XYZ file of C-alpha atoms in Angstrom:
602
model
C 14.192 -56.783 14.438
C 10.473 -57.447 13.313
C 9.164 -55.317 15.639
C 11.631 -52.032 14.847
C 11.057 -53.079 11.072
C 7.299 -52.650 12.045
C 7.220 -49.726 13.912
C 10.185 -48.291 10.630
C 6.954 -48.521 8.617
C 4.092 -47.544 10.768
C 6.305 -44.007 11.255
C 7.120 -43.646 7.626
C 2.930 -44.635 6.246
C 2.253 -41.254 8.984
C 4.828 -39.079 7.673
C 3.232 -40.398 4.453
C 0.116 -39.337 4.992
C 0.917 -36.218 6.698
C 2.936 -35.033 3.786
C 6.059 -35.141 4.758
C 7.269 -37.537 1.765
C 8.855 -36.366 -1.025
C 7.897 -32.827 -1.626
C 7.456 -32.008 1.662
C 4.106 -30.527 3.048
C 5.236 -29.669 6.127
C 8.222 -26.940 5.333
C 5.103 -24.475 3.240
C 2.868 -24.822 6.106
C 5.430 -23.542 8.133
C 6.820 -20.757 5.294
C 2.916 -19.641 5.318
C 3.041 -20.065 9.215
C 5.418 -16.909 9.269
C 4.250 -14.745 6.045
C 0.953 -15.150 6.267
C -0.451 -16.219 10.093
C 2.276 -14.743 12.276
C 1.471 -11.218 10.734
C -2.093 -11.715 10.601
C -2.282 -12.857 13.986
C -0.751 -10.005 15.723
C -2.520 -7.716 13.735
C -6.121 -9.440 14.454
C -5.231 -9.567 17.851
C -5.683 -6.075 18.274
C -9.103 -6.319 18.325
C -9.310 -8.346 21.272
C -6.213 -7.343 23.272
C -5.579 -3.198 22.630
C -3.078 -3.306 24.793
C -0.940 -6.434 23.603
C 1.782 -4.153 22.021
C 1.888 -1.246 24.380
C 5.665 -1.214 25.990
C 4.082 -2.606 29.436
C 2.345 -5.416 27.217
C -1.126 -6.417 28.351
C -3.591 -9.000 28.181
C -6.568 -8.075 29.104
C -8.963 -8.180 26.437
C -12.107 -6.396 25.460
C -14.697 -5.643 22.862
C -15.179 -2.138 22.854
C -13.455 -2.114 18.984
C -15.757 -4.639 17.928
C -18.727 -3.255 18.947
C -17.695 0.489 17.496
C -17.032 -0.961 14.248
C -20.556 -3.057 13.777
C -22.615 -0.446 15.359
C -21.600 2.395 12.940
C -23.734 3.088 10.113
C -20.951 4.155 8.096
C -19.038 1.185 8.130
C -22.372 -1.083 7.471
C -22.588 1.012 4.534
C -19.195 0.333 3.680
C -19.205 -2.931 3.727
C -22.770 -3.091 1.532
C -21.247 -0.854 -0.817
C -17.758 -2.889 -1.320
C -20.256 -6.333 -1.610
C -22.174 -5.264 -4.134
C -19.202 -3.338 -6.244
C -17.115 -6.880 -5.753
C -20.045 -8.751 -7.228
C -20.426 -6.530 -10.642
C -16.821 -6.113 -10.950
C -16.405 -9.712 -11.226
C -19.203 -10.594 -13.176
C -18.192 -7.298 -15.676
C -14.306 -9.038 -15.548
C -15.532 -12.284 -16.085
C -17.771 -11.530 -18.866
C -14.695 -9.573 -20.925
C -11.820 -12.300 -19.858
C -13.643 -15.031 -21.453
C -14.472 -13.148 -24.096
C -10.900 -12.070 -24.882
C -9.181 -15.599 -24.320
C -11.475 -16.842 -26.532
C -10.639 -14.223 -29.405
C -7.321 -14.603 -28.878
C -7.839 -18.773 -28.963
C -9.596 -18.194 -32.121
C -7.540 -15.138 -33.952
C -3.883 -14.833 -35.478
C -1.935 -12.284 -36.762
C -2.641 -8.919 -35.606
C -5.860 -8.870 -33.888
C -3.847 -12.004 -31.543
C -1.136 -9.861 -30.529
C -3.171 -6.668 -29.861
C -5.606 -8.384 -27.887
C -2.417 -10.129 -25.639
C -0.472 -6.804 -25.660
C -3.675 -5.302 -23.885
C -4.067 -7.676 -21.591
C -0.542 -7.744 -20.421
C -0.321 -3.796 -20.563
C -3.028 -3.805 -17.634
C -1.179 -5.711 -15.325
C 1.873 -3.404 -15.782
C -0.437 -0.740 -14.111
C -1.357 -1.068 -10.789
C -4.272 -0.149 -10.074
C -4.420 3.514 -8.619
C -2.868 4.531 -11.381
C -5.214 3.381 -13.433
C -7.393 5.172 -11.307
C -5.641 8.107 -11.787
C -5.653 7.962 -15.520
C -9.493 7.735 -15.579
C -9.886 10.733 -13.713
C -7.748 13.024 -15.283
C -9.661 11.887 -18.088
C -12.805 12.169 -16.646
C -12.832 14.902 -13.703
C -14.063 18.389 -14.556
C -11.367 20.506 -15.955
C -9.526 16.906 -16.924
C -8.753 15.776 -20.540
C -12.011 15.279 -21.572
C -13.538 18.928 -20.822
C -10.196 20.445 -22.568
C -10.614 18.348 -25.770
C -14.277 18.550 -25.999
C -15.678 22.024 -24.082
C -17.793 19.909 -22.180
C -19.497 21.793 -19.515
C -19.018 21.297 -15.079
C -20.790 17.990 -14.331
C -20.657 16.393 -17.007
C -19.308 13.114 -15.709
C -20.766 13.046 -12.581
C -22.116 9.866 -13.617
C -19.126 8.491 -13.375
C -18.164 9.647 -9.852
C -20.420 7.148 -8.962
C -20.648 3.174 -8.028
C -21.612 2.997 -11.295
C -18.241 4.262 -12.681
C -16.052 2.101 -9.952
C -17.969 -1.325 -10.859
C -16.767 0.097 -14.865
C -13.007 0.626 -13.816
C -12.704 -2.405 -11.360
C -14.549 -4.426 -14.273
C -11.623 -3.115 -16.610
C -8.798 -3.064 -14.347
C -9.769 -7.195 -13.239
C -10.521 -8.968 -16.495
C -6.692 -10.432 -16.928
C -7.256 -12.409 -14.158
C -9.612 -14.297 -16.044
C -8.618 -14.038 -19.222
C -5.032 -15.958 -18.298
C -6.873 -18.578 -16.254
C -9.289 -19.448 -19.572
C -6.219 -19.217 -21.974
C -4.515 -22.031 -20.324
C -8.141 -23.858 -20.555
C -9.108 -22.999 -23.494
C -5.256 -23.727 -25.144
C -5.763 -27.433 -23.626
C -8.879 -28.002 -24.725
C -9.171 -31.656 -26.528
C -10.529 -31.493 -30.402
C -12.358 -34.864 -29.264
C -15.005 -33.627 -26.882
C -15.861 -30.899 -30.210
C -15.742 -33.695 -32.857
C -17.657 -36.006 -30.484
C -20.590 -33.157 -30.046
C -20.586 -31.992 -33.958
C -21.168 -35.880 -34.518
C -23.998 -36.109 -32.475
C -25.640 -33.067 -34.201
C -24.769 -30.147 -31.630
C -24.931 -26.495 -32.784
C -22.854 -24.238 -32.022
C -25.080 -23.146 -29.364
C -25.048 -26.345 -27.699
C -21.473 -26.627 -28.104
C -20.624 -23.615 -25.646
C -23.586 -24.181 -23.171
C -23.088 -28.212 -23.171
C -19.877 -29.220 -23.677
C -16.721 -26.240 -23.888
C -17.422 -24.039 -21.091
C -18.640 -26.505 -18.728
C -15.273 -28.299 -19.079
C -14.051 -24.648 -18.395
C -15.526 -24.613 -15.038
C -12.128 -24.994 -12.835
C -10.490 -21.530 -15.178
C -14.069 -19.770 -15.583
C -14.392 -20.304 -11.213
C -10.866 -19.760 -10.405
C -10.208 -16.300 -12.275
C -13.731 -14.836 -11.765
C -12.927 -15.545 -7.712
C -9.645 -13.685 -7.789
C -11.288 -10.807 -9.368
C -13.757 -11.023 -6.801
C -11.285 -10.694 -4.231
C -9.623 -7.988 -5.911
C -12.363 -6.194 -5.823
C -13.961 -6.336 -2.785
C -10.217 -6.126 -1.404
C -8.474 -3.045 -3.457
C -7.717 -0.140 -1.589
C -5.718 1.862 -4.209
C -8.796 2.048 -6.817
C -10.940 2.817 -4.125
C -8.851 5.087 -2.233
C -8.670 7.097 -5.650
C -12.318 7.627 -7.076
C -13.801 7.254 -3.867
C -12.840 10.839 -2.611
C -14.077 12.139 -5.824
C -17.634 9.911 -5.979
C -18.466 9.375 -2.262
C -19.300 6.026 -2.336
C -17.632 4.805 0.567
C -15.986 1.349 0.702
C -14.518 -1.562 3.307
C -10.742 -0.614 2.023
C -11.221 2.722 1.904
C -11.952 3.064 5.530
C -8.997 0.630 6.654
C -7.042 3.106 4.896
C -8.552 6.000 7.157
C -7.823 4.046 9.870
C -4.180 3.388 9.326
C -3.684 6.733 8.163
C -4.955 8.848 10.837
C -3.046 10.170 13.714
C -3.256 8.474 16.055
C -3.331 5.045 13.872
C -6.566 3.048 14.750
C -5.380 -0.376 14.436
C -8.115 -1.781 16.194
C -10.313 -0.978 14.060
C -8.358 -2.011 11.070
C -8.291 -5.111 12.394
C -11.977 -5.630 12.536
C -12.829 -4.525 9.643
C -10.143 -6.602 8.140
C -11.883 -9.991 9.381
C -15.004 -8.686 8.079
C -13.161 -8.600 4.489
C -10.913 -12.214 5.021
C -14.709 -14.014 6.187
C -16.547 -12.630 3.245
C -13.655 -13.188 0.694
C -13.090 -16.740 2.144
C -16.873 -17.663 1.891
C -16.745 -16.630 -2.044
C -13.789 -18.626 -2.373
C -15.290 -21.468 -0.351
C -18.078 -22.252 -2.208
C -15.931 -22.073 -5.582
C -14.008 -24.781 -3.903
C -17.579 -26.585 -3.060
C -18.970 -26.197 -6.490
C -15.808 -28.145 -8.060
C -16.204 -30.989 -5.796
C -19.564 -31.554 -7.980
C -17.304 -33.473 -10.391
C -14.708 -34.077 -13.001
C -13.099 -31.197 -15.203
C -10.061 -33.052 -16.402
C -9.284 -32.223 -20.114
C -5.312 -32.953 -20.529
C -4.411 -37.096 -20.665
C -2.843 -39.309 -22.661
C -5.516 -38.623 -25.715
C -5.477 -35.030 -25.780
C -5.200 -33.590 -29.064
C -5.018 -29.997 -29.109
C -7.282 -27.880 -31.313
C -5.477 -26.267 -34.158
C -6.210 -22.485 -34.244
C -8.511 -20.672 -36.455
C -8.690 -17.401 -38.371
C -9.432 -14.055 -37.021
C -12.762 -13.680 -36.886
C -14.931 -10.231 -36.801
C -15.914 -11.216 -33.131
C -12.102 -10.667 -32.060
C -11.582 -7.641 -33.899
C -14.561 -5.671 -32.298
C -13.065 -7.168 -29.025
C -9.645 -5.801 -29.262
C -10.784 -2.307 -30.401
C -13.236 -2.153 -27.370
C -10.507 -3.095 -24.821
C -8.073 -0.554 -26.817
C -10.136 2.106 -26.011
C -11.597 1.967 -22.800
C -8.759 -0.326 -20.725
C -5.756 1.028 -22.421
C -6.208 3.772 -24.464
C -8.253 6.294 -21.803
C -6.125 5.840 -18.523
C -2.944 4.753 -19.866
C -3.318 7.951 -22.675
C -4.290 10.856 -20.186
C -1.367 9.350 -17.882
C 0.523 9.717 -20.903
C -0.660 13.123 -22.106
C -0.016 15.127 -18.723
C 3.330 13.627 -18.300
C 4.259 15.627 -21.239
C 2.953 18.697 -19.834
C 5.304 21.539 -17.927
C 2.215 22.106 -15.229
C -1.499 20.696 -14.625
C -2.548 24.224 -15.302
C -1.433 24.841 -18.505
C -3.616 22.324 -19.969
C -3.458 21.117 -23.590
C -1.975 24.707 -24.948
C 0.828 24.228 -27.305
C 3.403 26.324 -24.965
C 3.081 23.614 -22.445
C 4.545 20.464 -24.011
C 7.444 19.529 -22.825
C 10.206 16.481 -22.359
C 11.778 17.803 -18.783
C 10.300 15.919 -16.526
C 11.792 12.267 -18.138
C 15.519 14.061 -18.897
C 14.581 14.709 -15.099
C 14.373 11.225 -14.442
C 17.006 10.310 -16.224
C 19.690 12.005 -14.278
C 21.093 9.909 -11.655
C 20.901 12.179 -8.926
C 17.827 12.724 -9.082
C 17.001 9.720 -6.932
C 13.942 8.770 -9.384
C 16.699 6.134 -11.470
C 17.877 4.869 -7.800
C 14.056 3.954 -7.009
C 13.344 2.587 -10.180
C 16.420 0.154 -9.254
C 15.437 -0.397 -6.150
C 12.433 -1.180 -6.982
C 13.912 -4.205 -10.359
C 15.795 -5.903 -7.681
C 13.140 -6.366 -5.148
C 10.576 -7.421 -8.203
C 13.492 -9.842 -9.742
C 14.139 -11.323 -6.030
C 10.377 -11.935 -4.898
C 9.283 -13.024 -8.338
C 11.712 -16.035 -8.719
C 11.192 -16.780 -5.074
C 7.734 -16.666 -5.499
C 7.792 -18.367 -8.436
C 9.715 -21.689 -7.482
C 7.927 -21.970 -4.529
C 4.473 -21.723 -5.816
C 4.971 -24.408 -7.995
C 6.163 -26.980 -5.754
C 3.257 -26.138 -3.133
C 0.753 -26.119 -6.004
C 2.795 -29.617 -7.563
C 2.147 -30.819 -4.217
C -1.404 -29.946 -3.346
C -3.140 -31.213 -6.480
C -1.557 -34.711 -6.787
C -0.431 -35.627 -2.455
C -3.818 -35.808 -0.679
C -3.205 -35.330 3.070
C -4.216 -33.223 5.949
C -1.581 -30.570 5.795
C -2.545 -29.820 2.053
C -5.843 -29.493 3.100
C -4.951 -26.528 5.789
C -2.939 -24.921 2.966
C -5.550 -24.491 0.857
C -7.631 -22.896 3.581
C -4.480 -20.786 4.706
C -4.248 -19.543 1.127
C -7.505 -19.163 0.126
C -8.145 -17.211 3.308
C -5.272 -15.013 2.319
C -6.554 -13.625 -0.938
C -9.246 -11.916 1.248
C -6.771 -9.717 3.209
C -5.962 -6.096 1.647
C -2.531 -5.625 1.216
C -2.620 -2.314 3.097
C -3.624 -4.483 6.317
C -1.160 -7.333 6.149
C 1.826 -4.821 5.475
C 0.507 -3.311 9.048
C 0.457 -7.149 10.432
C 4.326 -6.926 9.252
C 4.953 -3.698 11.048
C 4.008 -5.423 14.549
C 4.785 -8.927 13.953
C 8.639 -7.591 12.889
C 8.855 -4.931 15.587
C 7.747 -6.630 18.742
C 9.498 -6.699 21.854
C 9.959 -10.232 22.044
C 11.708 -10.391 19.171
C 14.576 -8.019 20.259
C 16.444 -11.148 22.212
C 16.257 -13.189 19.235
C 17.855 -10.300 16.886
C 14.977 -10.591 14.760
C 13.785 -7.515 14.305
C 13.326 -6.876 11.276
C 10.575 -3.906 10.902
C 12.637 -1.039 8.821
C 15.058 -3.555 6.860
C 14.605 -4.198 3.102
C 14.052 -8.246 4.337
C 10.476 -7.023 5.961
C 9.810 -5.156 2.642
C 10.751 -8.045 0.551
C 8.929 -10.984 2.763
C 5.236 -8.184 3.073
C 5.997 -8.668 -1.188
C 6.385 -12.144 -0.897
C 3.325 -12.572 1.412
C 1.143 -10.863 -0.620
C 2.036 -12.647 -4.296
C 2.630 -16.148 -3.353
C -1.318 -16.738 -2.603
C -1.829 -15.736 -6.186
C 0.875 -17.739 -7.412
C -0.419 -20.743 -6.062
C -4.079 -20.761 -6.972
C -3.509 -19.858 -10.403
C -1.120 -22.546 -10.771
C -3.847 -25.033 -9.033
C -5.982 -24.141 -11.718
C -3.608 -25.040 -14.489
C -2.261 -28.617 -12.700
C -6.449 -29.481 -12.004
C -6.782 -30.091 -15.370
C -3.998 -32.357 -15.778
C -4.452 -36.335 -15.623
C -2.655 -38.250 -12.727
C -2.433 -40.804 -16.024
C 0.398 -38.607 -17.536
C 2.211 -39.242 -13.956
C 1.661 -42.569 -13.439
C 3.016 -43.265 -16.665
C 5.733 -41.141 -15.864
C 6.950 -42.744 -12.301
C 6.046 -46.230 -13.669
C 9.175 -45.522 -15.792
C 10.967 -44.748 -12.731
C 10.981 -40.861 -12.913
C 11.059 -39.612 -9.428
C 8.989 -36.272 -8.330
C 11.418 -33.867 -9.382
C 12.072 -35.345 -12.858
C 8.104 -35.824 -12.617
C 7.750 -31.841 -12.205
C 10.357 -30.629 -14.659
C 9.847 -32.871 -17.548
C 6.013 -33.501 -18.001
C 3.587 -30.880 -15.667
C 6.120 -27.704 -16.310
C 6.193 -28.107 -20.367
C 2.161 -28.569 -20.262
C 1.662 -25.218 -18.145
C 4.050 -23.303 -19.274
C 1.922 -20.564 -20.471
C 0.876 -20.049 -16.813
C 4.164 -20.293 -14.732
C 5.044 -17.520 -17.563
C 1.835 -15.582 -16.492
C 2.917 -16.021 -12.903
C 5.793 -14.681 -12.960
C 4.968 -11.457 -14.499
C 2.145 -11.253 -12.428
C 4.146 -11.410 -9.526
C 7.331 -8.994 -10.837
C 4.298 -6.795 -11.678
C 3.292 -6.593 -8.929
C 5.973 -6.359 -6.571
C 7.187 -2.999 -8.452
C 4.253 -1.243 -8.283
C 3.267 -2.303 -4.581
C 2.215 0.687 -3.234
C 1.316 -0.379 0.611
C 3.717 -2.601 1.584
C 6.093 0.305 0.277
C 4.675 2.854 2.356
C 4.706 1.174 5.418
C 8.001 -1.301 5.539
C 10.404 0.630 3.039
C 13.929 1.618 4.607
C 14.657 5.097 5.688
C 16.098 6.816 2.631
C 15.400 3.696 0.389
C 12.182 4.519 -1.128
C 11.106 2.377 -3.871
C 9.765 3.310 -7.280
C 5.781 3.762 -5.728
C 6.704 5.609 -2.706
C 8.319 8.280 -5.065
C 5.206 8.124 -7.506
C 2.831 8.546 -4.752
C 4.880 11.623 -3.568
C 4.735 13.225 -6.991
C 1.037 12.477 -6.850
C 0.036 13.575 -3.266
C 2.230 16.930 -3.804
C -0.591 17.553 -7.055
C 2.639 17.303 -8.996
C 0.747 15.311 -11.382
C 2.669 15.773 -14.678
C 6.384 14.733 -12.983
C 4.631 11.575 -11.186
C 2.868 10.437 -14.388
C 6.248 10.695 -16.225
C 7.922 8.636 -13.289
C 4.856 5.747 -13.750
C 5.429 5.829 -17.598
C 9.008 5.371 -16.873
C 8.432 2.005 -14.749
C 6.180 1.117 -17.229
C 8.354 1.186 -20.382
C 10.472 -0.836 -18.327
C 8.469 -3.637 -18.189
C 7.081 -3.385 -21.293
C 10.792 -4.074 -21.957
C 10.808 -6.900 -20.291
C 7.221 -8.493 -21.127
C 8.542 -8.390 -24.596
C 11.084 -10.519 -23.704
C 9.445 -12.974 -21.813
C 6.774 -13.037 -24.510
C 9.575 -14.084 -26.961
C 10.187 -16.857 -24.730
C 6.957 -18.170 -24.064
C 5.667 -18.458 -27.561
C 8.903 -20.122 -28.427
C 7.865 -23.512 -30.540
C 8.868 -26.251 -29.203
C 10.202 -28.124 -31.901
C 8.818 -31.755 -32.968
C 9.598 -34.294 -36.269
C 7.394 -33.467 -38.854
C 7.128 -36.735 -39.716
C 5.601 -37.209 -35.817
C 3.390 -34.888 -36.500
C 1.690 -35.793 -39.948
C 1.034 -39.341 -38.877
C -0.747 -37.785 -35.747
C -3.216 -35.928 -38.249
C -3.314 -38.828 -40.336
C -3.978 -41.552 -37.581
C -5.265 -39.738 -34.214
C -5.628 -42.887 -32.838
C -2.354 -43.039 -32.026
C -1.946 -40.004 -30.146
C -1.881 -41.837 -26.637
C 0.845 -44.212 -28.165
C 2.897 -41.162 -29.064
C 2.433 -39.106 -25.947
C 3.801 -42.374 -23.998
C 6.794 -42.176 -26.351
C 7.221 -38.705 -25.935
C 6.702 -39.120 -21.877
C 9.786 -42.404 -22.355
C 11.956 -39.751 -24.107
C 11.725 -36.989 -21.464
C 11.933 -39.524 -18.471
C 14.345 -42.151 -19.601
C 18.049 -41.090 -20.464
């Protein structure tokens, strides 16, 4: 009996420490094993075996795609051109996230809600139509020349890298500006009373002491826009016809698009994006091993907010105009128009194209709900599951954690374009035609390529919200005898609530206006709400496909507004709790121990 009693233990201290306690480990590895690696796999594969998916499947490998792709100038200059426009974008996103987070962490009122209505507003746009909007602003002929007379070639400045570093820069900045809410909401008034004691300016204050602290937000965000950058297709697919600056995305987009489809090469170039992407995203994940960034324990008292300030108000007109106000506008303008041609003329206005919409068999209304349902279904899927791999990851050190983060960090890297092409031979192979699991041309492939794509997101943004919370706070809580899933729901979900919120949207975003996936993996017949945009679009029937994408988008401006209701719901405390805590702050740690007793204990 002492020996089985022994060996009882030995097994469960290795299922311990290969995560397979509690919240498993083991089950995401394996749900990333077959969105993520399965798909990828077949489609790298190409590279190496050309031949692995023919119908008389072969193995024989060779290099002859490998060595096309590195020795043609035109993809070396690709690839320079997509570095270097990945760099500025980020740095141009970074620089306007922070700033907005911090106007909105120091305004009220007005200026507050503008400046969070215009951040949210950008991720309801994907981002070729933002493209879009920009250029029928900005082309020759476009919005611009009609309001103004300007002359042919005027804006051929912005046809340029120039220009696509500006838009990316734009179109990016929400990624960052979510992450550094979160950070700069949690913030603890005692590291800025402890500096303004010791005589720091306010200079000293941001360089020394706030945004250092903000290092795990500030790295996180600015290395997802990063990744966008270097790794959007649909910006790049847009301006780059019109400025000729060629890019990584924009010729894996050739590739898959030409007749006959050049997969191999896709597939090359796509490693060339996941190993640059993943070394960015690499050494963020070195540079926070440097040290400590936790701000939210047991003595965190957050700082109240201030007044608007003159700062925020230039900030929110700024972002009106140029991220809102130009692309979303023209988008706006020409879908009130009867034809591109008739320009701004007053005989040319018209409301047709949304009763259009409008009618049910018209087959714009059945997209749009196709289109809900697959957003609703991937988002709360996504959603649930991000939290408990993220829950898991940042406090249950083992060795299968470890390989997530590389699996997911990796992912970020791959255009969506390419993985959707993964899911057309990973879902259609012959061996799977035994199993009955095909499922290439079924709205499950559609909805998994969504899934795929958003979960990676999901996760590392909510990594960067649980980093900065104290493995004090759940201690206390399990010391109390709260298991892991009272752990989750009662004490981490309340304190990042702001970014499961964010999540979500992000992720319902999105998922409805998910233009590759779509174009590769929708149903027969069943086309979702992009596919029927991007028809409008590539027909030059620009005024009935902008008045389809301001359709989706009052839709979930519909719903933002109700999820905004919800997230900036109070959550109601004593008052008498809360003067003492002003009076005495010293016994903020006693009262967040009581308040961690009364969500824990019955």
């Amino acid at each position: 009996m002492t020996a089985l009693y022994n060996k009882g233990k030995k097994f469960k201290l290795l299922m311990q420490r290969l995560g397979l306690g509690g919240f498993s480990s083991l089950p995401a590895l394996l749900l990333m094993a077959v969105l993520i690696l399965y798909p990828l796999g077949c489609l790298l594969l190409q590279a190496v075996f050309p031949h692995l998916y023919d119908m008389e499947m072969s193995w024989q490998p060779s290099l002859t795609s490998i060595i096309d792709v590195l020795s043609d100038n035109a993809n070396t200059k690709a690839i320079l051109n997509s570095a270097v426009t990945g760099v500025c974008a980020a740095f141009v996103a970074t620089l306007l996230g922070t700033l907005t987070a911090y106007s909105v962490y120091r305004s009220g009122g007005k200026v507050k809600a503008a400046l969070q209505a215009a951040v949210w507003l950008l991720f309801f746009s994907p981002s070729y139509l933002i493209a879009q909007g920009w250029i029928i602003f900005m082309q020759d002929g476009g919005i611009a020349s009609q309001l103004f007379g300007l002359a042919p070639g005027w804006s051929d400045w912005f046809f340029s890298r120039f220009g696509l570093i500006l838009v990316m820069g734009f179109r990016y900045f929400p990624f960052v500006h979510l992450a550094m809410s979160q950070a700069f909401s949690q913030l603890g008034e005692e590291y800025i009373r402890a500096a303004r004691m010791l005589g720091a300016n306010k200079r000293v204050l941001f360089t020394r002491i706030i945004f250092p602290l903000l290092t795990p937000a500030w790295m996180a965000g600015a290395s997802i826009a990063f990744a966008e950058g270097f790794g959007d297709f649909g910006m790049a697919a847009a301006i780059t016809p019109h400025s000729h600056v060629p890019t990584i995305t924009y010729r894996i987009y050739t590739a898959l698009n030409q007749a006959p489809v050049n997969y191999s090469e896709a597939s090359v170039l796509s490693a060339i994006v996941l190993l640059v992407t993943s070394l960015a995203l690499w050494m963020q994940f070195r540079w926070m091993k440097k040290g400590s960034y936790t701000l939210i324990s047991t003595h965190t008292r957050p700082i109240e907010s201030k007044g608007s300030t003159r700062g925020a108000a230039w900030t929110s007109m700024v972002l009106l105009v140029f991220a809102l106000l130009l692309p979303f506008g023209s988008t706006l303008t020409v879908s009130l128009w009867k034809s591109w041609s008739g320009g701004i003329a007053a005989s040319n206005w018209t409301l047709s194209h949304y009763t259009t919409i409008l009618d049910p068999n018209n087959g714009a209304m059945l997209a749009i709900s196709r289109s809900l349902l697959y957003a609703l279904i991937v988002a709360v899927t996504t959603l649930v599951l991000g939290i408990i791999i993220s829950f898991q990851m940042t406090f249950y050190q083992n060795k299968i954690n470890k390989a997530l983060d590389m699996i997911i960090m990796s992912t970020m890297a791959i255009p969506g374009v390419v993985l959707a092409a993964g899911f057309v031979f990973a879902w259609n192979a012959t061996w799977l035609i035994p199993l009955h699991l095909v499922l290439y041309g079924t709205p499950a492939c559609l909805a998994l390529a969504y899934m795929a794509s958003a979960l990676p997101y999901s996760v590392r943004l909510q990594l960067g919200a649980m980093s900065q919370l104290s493995g004090n706070l759940l201690t206390a809580a399990q010391v109390l005898g709260a298991g892991k899933t009272r752990v989750l729901r009662a004490i981490v979900l309340p304190l990042i609530k702001m970014t499961v919120g964010s999540c979500f949207a992000l992720t319902f975003i999105h998922t409805f206006f998910e233009l590759p996936a779509s174009s590769m993996l929708y149903p027969a017949g069943k086309p979702p709400l992009p596919i029927a945009i991007s028809a409008r679009f590539n027909s030059f029937d620009w005024p009935a496909g902008s008045a389809m994408a301001v359709e989706g988008m009052l839709v979930l401006i519909l719903l933002y507004g109700l999820a905004y209701r919800w997230l900036r719901k109070p959550v109601h405390r004593p008052s008498s709790a809360q003067e003492q805590d002003k009076m005495q702050p010293e016994t903020a740690a006693s009262r967040n121990t009581e308040r961690i007793q009364q969500s824990i204990l019955p």
